[in-house]
CSV table of C-alpha atoms in Angstrom, one decimal:
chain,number,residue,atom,x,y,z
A,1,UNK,CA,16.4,9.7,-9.2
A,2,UNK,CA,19.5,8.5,-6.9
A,3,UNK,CA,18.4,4.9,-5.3
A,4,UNK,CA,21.1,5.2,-3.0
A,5,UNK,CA,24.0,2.5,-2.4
A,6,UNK,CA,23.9,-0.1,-3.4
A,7,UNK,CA,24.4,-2.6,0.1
A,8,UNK,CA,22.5,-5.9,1.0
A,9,UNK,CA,19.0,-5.6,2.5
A,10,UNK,CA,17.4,-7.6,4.1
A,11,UNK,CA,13.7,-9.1,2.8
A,12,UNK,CA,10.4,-7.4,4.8
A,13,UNK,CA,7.9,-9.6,2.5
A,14,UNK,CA,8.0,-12.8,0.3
A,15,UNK,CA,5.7,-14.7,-1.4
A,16,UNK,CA,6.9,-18.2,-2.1
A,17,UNK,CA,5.3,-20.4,-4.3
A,18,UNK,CA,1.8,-18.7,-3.7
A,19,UNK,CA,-1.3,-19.7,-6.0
A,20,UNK,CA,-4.8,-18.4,-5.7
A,21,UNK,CA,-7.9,-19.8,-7.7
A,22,UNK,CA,-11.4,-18.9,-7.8
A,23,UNK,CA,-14.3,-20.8,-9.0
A,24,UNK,CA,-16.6,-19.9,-11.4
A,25,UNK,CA,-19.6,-22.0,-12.3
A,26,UNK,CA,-18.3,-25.1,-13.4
A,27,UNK,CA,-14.5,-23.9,-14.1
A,28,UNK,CA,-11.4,-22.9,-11.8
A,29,UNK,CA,-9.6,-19.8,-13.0
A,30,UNK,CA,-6.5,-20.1,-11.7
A,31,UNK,CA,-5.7,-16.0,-10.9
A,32,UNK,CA,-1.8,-16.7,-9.2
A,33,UNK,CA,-0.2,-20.3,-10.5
A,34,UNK,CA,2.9,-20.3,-8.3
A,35,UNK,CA,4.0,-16.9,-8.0
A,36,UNK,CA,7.4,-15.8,-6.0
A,37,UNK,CA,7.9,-12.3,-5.4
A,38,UNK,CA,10.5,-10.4,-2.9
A,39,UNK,CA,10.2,-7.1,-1.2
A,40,UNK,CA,13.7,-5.8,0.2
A,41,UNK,CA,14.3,-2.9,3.3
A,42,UNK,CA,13.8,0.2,1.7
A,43,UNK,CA,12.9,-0.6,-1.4
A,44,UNK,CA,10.1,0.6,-4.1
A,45,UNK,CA,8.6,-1.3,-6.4
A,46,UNK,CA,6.0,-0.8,-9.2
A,47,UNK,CA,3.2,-3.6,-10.1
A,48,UNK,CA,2.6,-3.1,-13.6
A,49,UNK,CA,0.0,-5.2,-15.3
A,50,UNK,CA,-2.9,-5.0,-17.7
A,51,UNK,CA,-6.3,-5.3,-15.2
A,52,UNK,CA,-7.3,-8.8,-15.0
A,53,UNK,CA,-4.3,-10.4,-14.5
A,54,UNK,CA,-4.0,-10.5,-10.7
A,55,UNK,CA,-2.6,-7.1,-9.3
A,56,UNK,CA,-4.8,-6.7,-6.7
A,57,UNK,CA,-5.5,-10.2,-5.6
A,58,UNK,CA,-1.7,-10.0,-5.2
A,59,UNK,CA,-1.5,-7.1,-3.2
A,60,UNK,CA,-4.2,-8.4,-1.6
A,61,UNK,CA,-2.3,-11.8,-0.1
A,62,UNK,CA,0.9,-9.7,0.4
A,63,UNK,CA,-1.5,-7.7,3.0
A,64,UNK,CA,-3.0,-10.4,4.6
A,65,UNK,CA,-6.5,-9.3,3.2
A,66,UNK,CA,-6.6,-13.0,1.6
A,67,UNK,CA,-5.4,-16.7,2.0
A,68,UNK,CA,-3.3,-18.1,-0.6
A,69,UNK,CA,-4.3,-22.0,-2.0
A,70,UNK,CA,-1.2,-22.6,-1.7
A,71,UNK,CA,2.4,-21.5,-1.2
A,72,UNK,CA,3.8,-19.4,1.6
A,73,UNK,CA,3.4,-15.5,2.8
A,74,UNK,CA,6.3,-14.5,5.0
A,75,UNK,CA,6.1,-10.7,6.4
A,76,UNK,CA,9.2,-9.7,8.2
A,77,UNK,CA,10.7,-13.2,8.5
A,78,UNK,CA,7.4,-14.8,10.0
A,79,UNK,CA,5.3,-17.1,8.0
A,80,UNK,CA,2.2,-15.7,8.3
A,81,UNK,CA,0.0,-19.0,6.3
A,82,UNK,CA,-0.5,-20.4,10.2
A,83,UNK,CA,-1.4,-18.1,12.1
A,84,UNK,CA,-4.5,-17.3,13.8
A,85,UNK,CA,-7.2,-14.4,12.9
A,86,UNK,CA,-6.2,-12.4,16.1
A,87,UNK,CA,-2.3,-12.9,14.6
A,88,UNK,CA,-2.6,-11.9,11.1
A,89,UNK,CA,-4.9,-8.9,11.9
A,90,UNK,CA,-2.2,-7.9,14.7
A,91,UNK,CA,0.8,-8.1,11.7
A,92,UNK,CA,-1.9,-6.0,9.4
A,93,UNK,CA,-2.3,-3.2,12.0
A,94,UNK,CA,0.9,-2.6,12.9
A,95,UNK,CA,3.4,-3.8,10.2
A,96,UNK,CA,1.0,-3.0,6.7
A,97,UNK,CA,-0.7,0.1,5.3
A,98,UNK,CA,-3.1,0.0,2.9
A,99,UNK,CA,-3.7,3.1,-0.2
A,100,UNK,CA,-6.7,2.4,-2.5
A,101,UNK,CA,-7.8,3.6,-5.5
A,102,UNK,CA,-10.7,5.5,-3.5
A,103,UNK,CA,-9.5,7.3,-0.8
A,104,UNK,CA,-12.4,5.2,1.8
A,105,UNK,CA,-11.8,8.3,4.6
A,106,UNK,CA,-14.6,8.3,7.3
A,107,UNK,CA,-16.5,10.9,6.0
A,108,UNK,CA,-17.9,12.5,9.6
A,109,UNK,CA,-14.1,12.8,10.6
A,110,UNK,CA,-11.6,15.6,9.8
A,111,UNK,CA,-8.6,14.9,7.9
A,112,UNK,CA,-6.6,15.0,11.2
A,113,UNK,CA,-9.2,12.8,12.9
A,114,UNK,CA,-8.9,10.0,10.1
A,115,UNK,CA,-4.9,10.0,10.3
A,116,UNK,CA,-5.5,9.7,14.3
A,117,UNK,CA,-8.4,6.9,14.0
A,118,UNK,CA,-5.7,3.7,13.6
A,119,UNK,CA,-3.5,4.8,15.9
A,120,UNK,CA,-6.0,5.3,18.2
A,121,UNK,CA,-6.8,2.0,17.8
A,122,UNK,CA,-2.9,0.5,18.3
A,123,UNK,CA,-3.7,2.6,21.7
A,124,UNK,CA,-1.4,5.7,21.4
A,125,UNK,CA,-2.5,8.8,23.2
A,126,UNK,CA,-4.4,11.1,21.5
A,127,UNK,CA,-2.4,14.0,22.1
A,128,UNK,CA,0.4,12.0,20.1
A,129,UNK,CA,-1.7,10.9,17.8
A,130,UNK,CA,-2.7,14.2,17.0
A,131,UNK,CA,1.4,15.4,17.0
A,132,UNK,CA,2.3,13.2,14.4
A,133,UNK,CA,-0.9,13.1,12.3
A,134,UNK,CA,-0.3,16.9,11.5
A,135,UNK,CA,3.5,16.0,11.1
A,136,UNK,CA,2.0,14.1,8.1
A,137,UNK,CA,-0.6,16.2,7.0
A,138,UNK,CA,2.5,18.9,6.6
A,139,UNK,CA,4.6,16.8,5.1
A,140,UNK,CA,1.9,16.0,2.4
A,141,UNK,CA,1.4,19.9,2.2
A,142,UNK,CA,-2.3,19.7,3.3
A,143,UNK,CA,-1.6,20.9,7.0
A,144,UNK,CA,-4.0,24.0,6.2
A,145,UNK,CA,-6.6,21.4,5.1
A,146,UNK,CA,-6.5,19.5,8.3
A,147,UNK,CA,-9.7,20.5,10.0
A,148,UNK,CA,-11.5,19.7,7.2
A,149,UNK,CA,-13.5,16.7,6.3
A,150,UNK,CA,-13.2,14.2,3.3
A,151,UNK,CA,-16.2,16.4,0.9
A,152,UNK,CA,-14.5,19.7,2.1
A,153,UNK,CA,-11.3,18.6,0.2
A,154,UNK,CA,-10.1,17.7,-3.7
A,155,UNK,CA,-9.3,14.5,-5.0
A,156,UNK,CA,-5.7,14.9,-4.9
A,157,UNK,CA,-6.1,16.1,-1.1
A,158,UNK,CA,-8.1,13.3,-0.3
A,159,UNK,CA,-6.1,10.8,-1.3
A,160,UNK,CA,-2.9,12.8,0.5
A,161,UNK,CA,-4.9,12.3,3.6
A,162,UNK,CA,-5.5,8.3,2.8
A,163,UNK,CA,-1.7,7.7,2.5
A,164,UNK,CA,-0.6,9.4,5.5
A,165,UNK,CA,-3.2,7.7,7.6
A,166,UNK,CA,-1.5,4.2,5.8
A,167,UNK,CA,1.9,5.2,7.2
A,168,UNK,CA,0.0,7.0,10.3
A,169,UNK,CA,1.3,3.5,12.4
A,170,UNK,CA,5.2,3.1,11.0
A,171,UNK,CA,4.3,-0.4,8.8
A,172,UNK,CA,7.3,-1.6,7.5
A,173,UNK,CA,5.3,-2.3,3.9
A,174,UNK,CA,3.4,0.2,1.9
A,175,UNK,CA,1.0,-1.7,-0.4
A,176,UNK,CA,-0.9,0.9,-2.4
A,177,UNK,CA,-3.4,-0.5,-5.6
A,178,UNK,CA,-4.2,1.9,-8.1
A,179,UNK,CA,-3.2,4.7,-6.1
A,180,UNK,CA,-3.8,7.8,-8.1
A,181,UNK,CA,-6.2,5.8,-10.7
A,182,UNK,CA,-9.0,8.1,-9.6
A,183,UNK,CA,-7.0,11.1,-10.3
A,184,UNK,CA,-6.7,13.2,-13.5
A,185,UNK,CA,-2.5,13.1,-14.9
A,186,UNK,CA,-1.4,16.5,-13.1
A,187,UNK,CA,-2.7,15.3,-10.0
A,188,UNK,CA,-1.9,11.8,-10.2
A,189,UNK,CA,1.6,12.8,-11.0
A,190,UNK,CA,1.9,15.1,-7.8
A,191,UNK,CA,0.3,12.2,-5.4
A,192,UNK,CA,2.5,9.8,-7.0
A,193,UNK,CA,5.6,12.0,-6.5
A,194,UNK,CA,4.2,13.1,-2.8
A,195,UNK,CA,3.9,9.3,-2.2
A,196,UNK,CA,7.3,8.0,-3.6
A,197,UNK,CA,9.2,10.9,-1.7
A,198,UNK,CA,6.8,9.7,2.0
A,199,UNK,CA,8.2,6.3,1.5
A,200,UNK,CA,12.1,7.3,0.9
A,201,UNK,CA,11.8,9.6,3.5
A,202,UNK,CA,10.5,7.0,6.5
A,203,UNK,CA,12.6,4.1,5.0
A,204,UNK,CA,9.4,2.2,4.1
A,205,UNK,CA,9.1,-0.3,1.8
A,206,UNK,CA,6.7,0.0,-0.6
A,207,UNK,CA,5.0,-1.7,-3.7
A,208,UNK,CA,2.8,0.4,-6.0
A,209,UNK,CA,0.6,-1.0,-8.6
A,210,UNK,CA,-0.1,1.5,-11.2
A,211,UNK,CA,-1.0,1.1,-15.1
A,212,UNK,CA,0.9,4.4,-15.6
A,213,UNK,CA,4.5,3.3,-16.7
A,214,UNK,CA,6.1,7.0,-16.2
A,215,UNK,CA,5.0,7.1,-12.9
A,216,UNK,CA,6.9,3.7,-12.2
A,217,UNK,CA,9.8,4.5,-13.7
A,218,UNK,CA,10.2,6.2,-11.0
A,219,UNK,CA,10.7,3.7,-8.1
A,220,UNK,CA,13.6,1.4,-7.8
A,221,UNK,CA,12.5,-1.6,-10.3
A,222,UNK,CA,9.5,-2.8,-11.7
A,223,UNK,CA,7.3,-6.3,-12.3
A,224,UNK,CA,4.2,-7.4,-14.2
A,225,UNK,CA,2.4,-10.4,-14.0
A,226,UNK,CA,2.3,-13.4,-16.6
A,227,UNK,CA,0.5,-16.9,-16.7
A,228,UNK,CA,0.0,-16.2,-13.0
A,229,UNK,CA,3.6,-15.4,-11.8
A,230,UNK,CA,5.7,-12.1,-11.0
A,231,UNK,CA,7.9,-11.0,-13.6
A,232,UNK,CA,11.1,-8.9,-13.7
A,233,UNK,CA,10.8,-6.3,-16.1
């Protein structure tokens, strides 16, 4: 797949020095011990890492979702470790979408309705709302499926639905966990592909945990995690 030219980009997420430990009983289990990780303008990545080892408490941080220990989280060139509540949920809403391994679509809503729902909420009209949730819906191929709600449609087209509501908003960083996990390999490898072309095509920045390594090889480069730090692979 052509990554395009090769030019300097600038960095839309870092993670500097950032640990995370939880207790349990009378032990600390240290999850993230100092990880650094960079996220660059247009530019996929793939999370790829046994479970356990800190993919989604990872994602997690990057999304504001979590706190770090320690270390810093820097989204877009502000450092977000600061900031107030109102702040971070402000950065989340606007400059972050979410994909999870289950879809979470409102189930009383149509497809177009759940695409609509956040930015309603950033307080775009709803006829425009409605314009560009069906421009997503197309380009997902699932326009003919947008009057329908979450039980009405397939796995595959449910979790369609869930990543164009992520982008519904124009973030700037895609953070999907275990996107197609719930999906058998035919339809995981559509969503993925669906997904990976989304992201190219709006210029979003994106990182993808996945345990399926043929589905990564897809995006521009790939890490794992280690002793609690990102790794290059």
């Amino acid at each position: 797949m052509n990554k395009g030219p090769n030019v300097a980009r600038h960095n839309v997420l870092e993670m500097i020095d950032v640990e995370r430990h939880f207790v349990q009983g009378e032990r600390q289990l240290s999850i993230l011990n100092g990880a650094n990780f960079t996220l660059r303008a247009g530019e996929t990545v793939a999370l790829v890492a046994p479970s356990g080892t800190g993919k989604s408490t990872l994602l997690q941080l990057a999304g504001l979702l979590e706190q770090p220990d320690a270390g810093e989280v820097i989204i877009a060139g502000e450092s977000c470790g600061g900031l107030s509540d109102d702040r971070r949920t402000a950065i989340r809403r606007t400059e972050i979408g979410f994909v999870y391994q289950f879809h979470h679509l409102l189930p009383e809503f149509t497809a177009l309705e759940n695409i609509m729902m956040p930015q309603l909420i950033s307080g775009l009209s709803k006829a425009d709302a409605a314009e560009r949730a069906s421009q997503l819906l197309d380009y997902m191929r699932i326009g003919h499926r947008a009057d329908h709600r979450p039980s009405e449609l397939s796995g595959g087209e449910q979790q369609r639905v869930a990543i164009a509501r992520a982008v519904a908003n124009a973030p700037i960083v895609l953070l999907a966990d275990e996107p197609t996990g719930n999906l058998d390999p035919e339809t995981a490898g559509y969503v993925f592909e669906a997904l990976d072309a989304l992201v190219r095509q709006s210029g979003l920045s994106a990182v993808i945990a996945t345990h399926n390594h043929e589905l990564a090889s897809l995006l521009d480069r790939r890490v794992t995690l280690a002793d609690g730090l990102v790794i290059e692979m």
